[in-house]
């Protein structure tokens, strides 16, 4: 049985249409994958093809009928179906459908391209903003920007690079484990705590900068720590205490090697201290009144230390006659009628002598902290973030814990509010630490002493408990503080100085220099050179780093570097971190890095940069100056160094040594001192930077931190700057709200000031 012609034509058209549809869908599928078209494009195409199928089939059918001869009476009228379903109309419909499809897809591409361009622009701008904020040490804001950009980034390497600038990986552990870890920014104390997870906890993107971290576990007391992300990464397992193991109102301080990094006490040996407990807040009026009401001033049980004034021992009655309030009743100096003002329950007690503080400690079964323990809990390196949030307003004491300046161990008011007596004597005085509400902010890092009978309103109490008394005798023993009043001291005369200067002279013997090794990176080429030192039979090593920069060509300006004291403890050149100084090289200048006597493989018996009166220290100072001189002698033999444009750059230790180095070496055209100042220890006059300061006449830039615990602003930095012999027009000091580590807190500003100074006085790079 044969098919009718119109049926054969119909099935052929449907087959061709199906094939055409399949090809169209394959093309659209490929376009969707390669052009990232949305899924609706495929759906739109399929819908149009489905709609077109019955229209095409109907046209094929009617056109098939139309091709057969029919009676005149059956001829199609102008409006018949055969007239409507024509191939011409189908073609027009197909063109219209294609136009609609093209307009829809093209419109989407144009719109999303613009949106993508806007998104890309937002991404570039956002990353630049992150870098700006990081340069200003505003990590919380930078982290927030990174969060907003994360969804825009398709490239994993770009995402990884971005997050590395604002976050780091770290792990929190606790004993016992299972504690909930919460975090918030250090400064944003009114923000909510963000729950991070449960210990042991690995965090991939913990914000850089300062954070407060809290540990909570049912059945245990919560514990708080506050620190930089880098130090939190080194945090040992956090020990959680119960009410049975932790005295009320106290917090645990984890034991460690304790070194006192404050001026005048740096020379003390470090002590290994076990865990101890310290009051979270200062002793209040209410707490001290319990001692008064219990007859503490009448009962001699807790007054165990002899009362000594002006070399004379006082009787108990004589001492008590002076420990009275404004109305002659027993109690702190500022009280009346044996009590404090109404409403002052939570104000820290003040106006008490060391003897009263010690008796109160005995009364409650605790102790006054030693200087070692106090500074271990206070952490001088936290100055720049604790002090601004503490009470130094000069108006009076505030309720304990009201100010948000919390330390690493979660202790409040160690900076300001009231001073805190310690157990260590210095003659007839005792150390009283942290400064009070009326003291300058640098008092936080000032190991201040006060007569043991002093009852100033700012004198208060914080107590400790020692579960383990290892090294307590040494920790609580007498301490003699080193201090020099540089405003009162006078540098030696010119005649005497000339004698000292001659001690630094050396013979210009042959260098016998040899290039030991060289290497190249994308930023610099380096050479390690060995030559005869100016003393003994020693060999001096220097590293010469030459910039790889289109902005500069030889002969290069050269910056001679004197590092921080960490170099004294380094023994391998692999520990040399030139990357920290890449801004010198990227500016188009050469960097000269002498290996000073006592550092790296030139280690000696000297184990500290702290000045002292020994011949060993004096001889090293002379050797350091001669190391610089010999290094510059070598530079004179090179054609790629411009000897008319040399600069000195000292950081920390190198800043402290800069008066000697720049007064002795006349070939420097300018100097930059990053965190330098005067030390408090005595030293032989010929090795004393103070005697060299008036002889420094070259242009000099100082960059310092307001909260520097090594070089206090008022007693170390300012007299250094004032004593410089450089004309006022050619010396400058920049002080930022940072601690000793200004290159971490104010890097962009510091680098800009340094490069501007070199451009001005050494000359722009050519």
XYZ file of C-alpha atoms in Angstrom, residues 129-498:
370
model
C 41.374 49.691 48.883
C 42.383 46.551 50.783
C 46.045 47.343 50.225
C 45.560 50.928 51.315
C 43.812 49.843 54.513
C 46.445 47.196 55.236
C 49.124 49.854 54.795
C 47.324 51.909 57.435
C 47.103 48.840 59.662
C 43.301 48.992 59.482
C 42.826 45.239 59.219
C 39.174 45.122 60.356
C 38.091 47.390 57.507
C 40.326 45.542 55.033
C 38.828 42.204 56.100
C 35.304 43.577 55.578
C 36.179 44.727 52.050
C 37.636 41.291 51.289
C 34.396 39.641 52.387
C 32.416 41.860 50.009
C 34.741 41.059 47.091
C 34.968 37.304 47.586
C 31.869 36.517 45.518
C 33.154 38.557 42.556
C 36.382 36.599 42.180
C 36.442 33.669 39.744
C 40.198 33.085 39.837
C 41.303 31.006 42.820
C 44.840 32.437 42.862
C 43.470 35.987 43.022
C 41.172 34.979 45.870
C 44.022 33.299 47.757
C 46.279 36.312 47.292
C 43.583 38.701 48.517
C 42.820 36.721 51.657
C 46.513 36.338 52.468
C 46.717 40.120 52.853
C 43.989 40.295 55.492
C 43.906 36.899 57.192
C 45.944 33.894 58.218
C 45.493 30.289 59.241
C 45.697 29.432 62.915
C 44.630 26.775 65.361
C 43.061 27.166 68.790
C 43.306 24.428 71.377
C 42.050 24.233 74.922
C 42.420 21.982 77.940
C 39.935 20.403 78.107
C 38.898 20.464 74.467
C 35.367 21.176 73.297
C 35.369 24.859 74.229
C 33.424 27.300 72.088
C 35.700 29.984 70.605
C 34.329 33.475 70.039
C 36.006 36.522 68.525
C 35.532 40.247 68.071
C 37.762 43.148 67.071
C 39.906 44.559 69.846
C 38.764 48.158 69.419
C 35.093 47.485 68.574
C 34.163 46.493 72.102
C 30.468 47.139 71.516
C 30.315 44.646 68.644
C 28.820 41.190 69.038
C 31.010 38.178 69.659
C 31.314 35.999 66.541
C 31.261 32.259 67.184
C 34.120 30.550 65.334
C 33.746 26.915 66.352
C 34.811 24.391 68.961
C 38.335 23.418 70.037
C 40.481 21.958 68.643
C 39.693 24.516 65.964
C 41.518 25.169 62.696
C 40.611 28.498 61.110
C 41.533 29.230 57.500
C 40.792 32.955 57.469
C 41.366 34.490 60.864
C 41.565 38.307 60.561
C 45.004 39.863 60.837
C 45.572 42.557 63.427
C 44.176 42.714 66.937
C 41.405 40.493 68.229
C 39.734 39.604 71.488
C 39.142 35.869 71.748
C 36.951 34.177 74.331
C 36.787 30.502 75.318
C 33.611 29.091 76.881
C 32.862 25.567 78.111
C 30.079 24.301 80.354
C 31.364 23.610 83.840
C 34.380 25.904 83.394
C 34.982 29.609 83.813
C 35.263 31.599 80.574
C 38.708 32.838 79.624
C 39.615 35.784 77.426
C 42.775 36.672 75.548
C 43.591 39.666 73.388
C 46.492 39.866 70.988
C 47.728 40.128 67.423
C 46.880 37.313 65.052
C 50.545 36.344 64.733
C 50.918 35.867 68.470
C 47.549 34.134 68.704
C 48.874 31.651 66.159
C 51.592 30.744 68.670
C 49.150 30.502 71.570
C 49.655 27.317 73.598
C 46.581 25.292 74.564
C 44.349 27.521 76.685
C 43.839 26.070 80.152
C 40.280 26.479 81.387
C 39.731 26.641 85.136
C 36.795 25.799 87.341
C 35.609 27.728 90.371
C 37.611 25.267 92.458
C 40.920 25.835 90.633
C 40.769 29.594 90.010
C 40.498 32.137 92.850
C 37.494 34.417 92.474
C 38.083 37.538 90.420
C 41.394 36.332 89.033
C 42.712 35.031 85.728
C 45.471 32.601 84.869
C 48.730 33.873 83.346
C 50.560 31.148 81.460
C 54.128 30.626 82.621
C 57.091 31.386 80.382
C 60.559 32.891 80.283
C 60.101 36.412 81.624
C 62.343 39.222 80.380
C 61.566 42.794 81.431
C 61.604 44.915 78.288
C 61.313 48.368 79.833
C 63.968 51.108 80.013
C 66.388 50.694 82.883
C 65.521 47.038 83.506
C 66.506 45.440 80.199
C 69.829 44.445 81.720
C 68.153 42.037 84.157
C 68.423 38.339 83.410
C 65.327 36.512 82.222
C 63.554 34.265 84.712
C 61.529 31.123 84.053
C 58.182 31.652 85.773
C 55.429 29.043 86.193
C 51.706 29.780 85.834
C 50.225 32.226 88.318
C 46.921 33.992 88.951
C 46.403 37.751 88.862
C 43.430 39.949 89.735
C 41.387 40.707 86.634
C 40.635 44.134 88.116
C 42.232 46.433 90.664
C 41.235 46.234 94.340
C 38.210 48.444 94.945
C 37.206 50.686 97.826
C 34.641 48.074 98.806
C 37.225 45.307 98.855
C 39.696 47.311 100.918
C 37.064 48.407 103.440
C 36.660 44.781 104.523
C 40.254 44.984 105.733
C 39.629 48.265 107.556
C 36.393 47.049 109.169
C 38.091 43.831 110.315
C 40.554 45.884 112.356
C 43.396 45.476 109.901
C 45.080 48.655 111.129
C 45.043 47.393 114.735
C 45.988 43.753 114.232
C 49.766 43.451 113.739
C 49.551 39.959 112.230
C 49.877 41.113 108.608
C 52.340 43.968 109.186
C 55.427 41.778 108.881
C 57.938 44.068 107.131
C 59.907 46.555 109.299
C 58.828 50.180 108.856
C 61.944 52.052 107.671
C 62.021 55.778 107.027
C 65.237 57.743 106.479
C 67.216 54.819 107.789
C 65.255 54.650 111.034
C 62.980 51.778 112.047
C 59.572 52.966 113.214
C 57.381 51.210 115.734
C 53.999 49.827 114.730
C 52.276 52.684 116.558
C 54.447 55.304 114.874
C 53.695 53.875 111.440
C 49.956 53.575 112.096
C 49.787 57.201 113.176
C 50.540 58.154 109.585
C 48.174 55.687 107.936
C 45.005 57.709 108.479
C 42.330 59.320 106.346
C 41.287 62.965 106.091
C 39.594 62.816 109.482
C 42.387 61.031 111.343
C 40.726 57.618 111.204
C 42.560 54.503 109.996
C 42.253 54.072 106.261
C 43.406 55.345 102.868
C 44.480 58.962 102.566
C 41.424 60.165 100.641
C 38.719 58.578 102.826
C 36.716 60.311 105.546
C 35.540 58.854 108.851
C 37.004 55.480 107.953
C 35.089 55.082 104.693
C 34.872 56.196 101.078
C 32.278 58.418 99.390
C 28.837 56.957 98.733
C 28.589 55.338 95.315
C 32.334 54.712 95.027
C 32.199 50.986 95.770
C 33.816 50.030 92.455
C 36.364 52.834 92.328
C 39.883 51.403 92.823
C 41.260 52.132 96.262
C 43.982 54.776 96.217
C 45.998 56.825 98.659
C 47.729 53.880 100.331
C 51.383 53.190 101.088
C 53.312 50.087 100.125
C 53.061 48.849 103.719
C 49.260 49.086 103.642
C 49.133 47.306 100.285
C 51.342 44.509 101.613
C 49.238 44.117 104.770
C 46.031 43.956 102.723
C 47.569 41.248 100.511
C 48.376 39.216 103.623
C 44.845 39.769 104.956
C 43.231 38.219 101.856
C 45.846 35.474 101.488
C 47.453 36.795 98.329
C 50.640 38.656 97.361
C 51.790 41.829 95.700
C 53.173 40.948 92.254
C 56.874 41.028 91.564
C 58.077 43.313 88.794
C 58.750 40.203 86.702
C 55.233 38.856 87.157
C 53.583 42.243 86.690
C 55.281 42.922 83.358
C 54.682 39.361 82.238
C 50.954 39.984 82.619
C 51.051 43.576 81.342
C 53.204 42.895 78.238
C 55.020 46.132 77.274
C 54.619 45.253 73.592
C 50.866 45.802 73.949
C 51.340 49.484 74.804
C 50.062 50.956 71.574
C 46.667 49.246 71.788
C 46.168 48.997 75.570
C 47.157 52.545 76.558
C 44.757 54.429 74.217
C 41.850 52.496 75.767
C 42.977 53.137 79.355
C 42.429 55.843 81.953
C 45.094 58.528 81.749
C 42.601 61.382 81.461
C 43.820 63.309 84.509
C 40.298 63.629 85.935
C 40.346 60.846 88.492
C 39.939 57.092 88.885
C 37.169 55.276 87.026
C 35.206 52.203 88.131
C 37.370 49.133 87.631
C 36.930 47.519 84.227
C 35.143 50.537 82.742
C 37.950 51.195 80.281
C 38.504 48.621 77.554
C 42.301 48.455 77.612
C 42.559 44.731 78.308
C 45.861 42.870 78.196
C 46.823 39.633 76.493
C 45.577 37.642 79.501
C 42.283 39.495 79.855
C 43.394 41.838 82.680
C 41.888 45.330 82.919
C 43.391 48.677 83.993
C 47.020 47.587 84.147
C 47.609 50.803 82.228
C 46.408 53.860 84.124
C 43.525 54.275 86.590
C 45.723 53.711 89.685
C 49.362 52.741 90.059
C 49.967 49.256 91.392
C 52.485 48.459 94.121
C 54.874 45.553 93.531
C 56.904 43.452 95.947
C 60.357 44.565 94.749
C 62.250 47.117 96.869
C 64.819 49.646 95.730
C 66.330 50.990 98.921
C 63.535 52.584 100.977
C 61.283 52.629 97.916
C 59.288 50.001 96.086
C 58.343 49.670 92.455
C 54.878 50.942 91.618
C 53.791 50.153 88.088
C 51.418 50.993 85.249
C 50.929 54.671 85.997
C 47.833 56.321 87.383
C 45.042 58.454 86.002
C 47.116 61.652 86.401
C 50.354 60.252 84.939
C 51.596 60.535 81.345
C 50.821 57.587 79.108
C 54.442 56.466 78.932
C 54.178 55.538 82.621
C 52.834 52.155 81.500
C 56.375 51.266 80.436
C 58.162 53.236 83.147
C 59.443 51.065 85.988
C 58.731 53.786 88.513
C 59.717 53.617 92.179
C 58.148 55.543 95.018
C 58.955 55.848 98.748
C 57.337 52.974 100.572
C 55.442 55.450 102.807
C 54.063 57.418 99.828
C 50.246 57.689 99.995
C 49.503 59.552 96.774
C 45.865 59.331 95.598
C 47.038 57.375 92.517
C 48.655 54.576 94.553
C 46.570 51.384 94.459
C 46.696 47.588 94.537
C 46.451 44.533 92.314
C 47.245 41.112 93.764
C 48.507 37.734 92.613
C 48.477 34.122 93.782
C 51.481 31.861 93.193
C 50.519 28.157 93.054
C 54.173 27.438 92.258
C 56.853 29.630 93.880
C 59.739 28.646 91.611
C 62.226 31.556 91.283
C 60.127 33.704 93.626
C 63.077 34.769 95.798
C 64.881 36.198 92.772
C 61.747 37.618 91.177
C 60.735 39.532 94.329
C 64.212 40.637 95.358
C 65.693 44.150 95.318
C 66.106 45.709 91.872
C 68.273 48.710 91.137
C 66.953 50.552 88.128
C 69.285 52.130 85.602
C 68.265 55.658 84.691
C 69.947 58.657 83.123
C 68.523 62.149 83.051
C 69.739 63.320 79.681
C 68.330 66.788 80.228
C 70.702 67.197 83.174
C 73.732 65.436 81.666
C 76.198 67.288 79.438
C 78.202 65.765 76.552
C 81.996 65.829 76.835
C 83.983 68.811 75.577
C 85.378 69.031 72.057
C 88.883 68.421 73.364
C 87.885 65.225 75.134
C 85.777 64.109 72.199
C 88.740 64.432 69.859
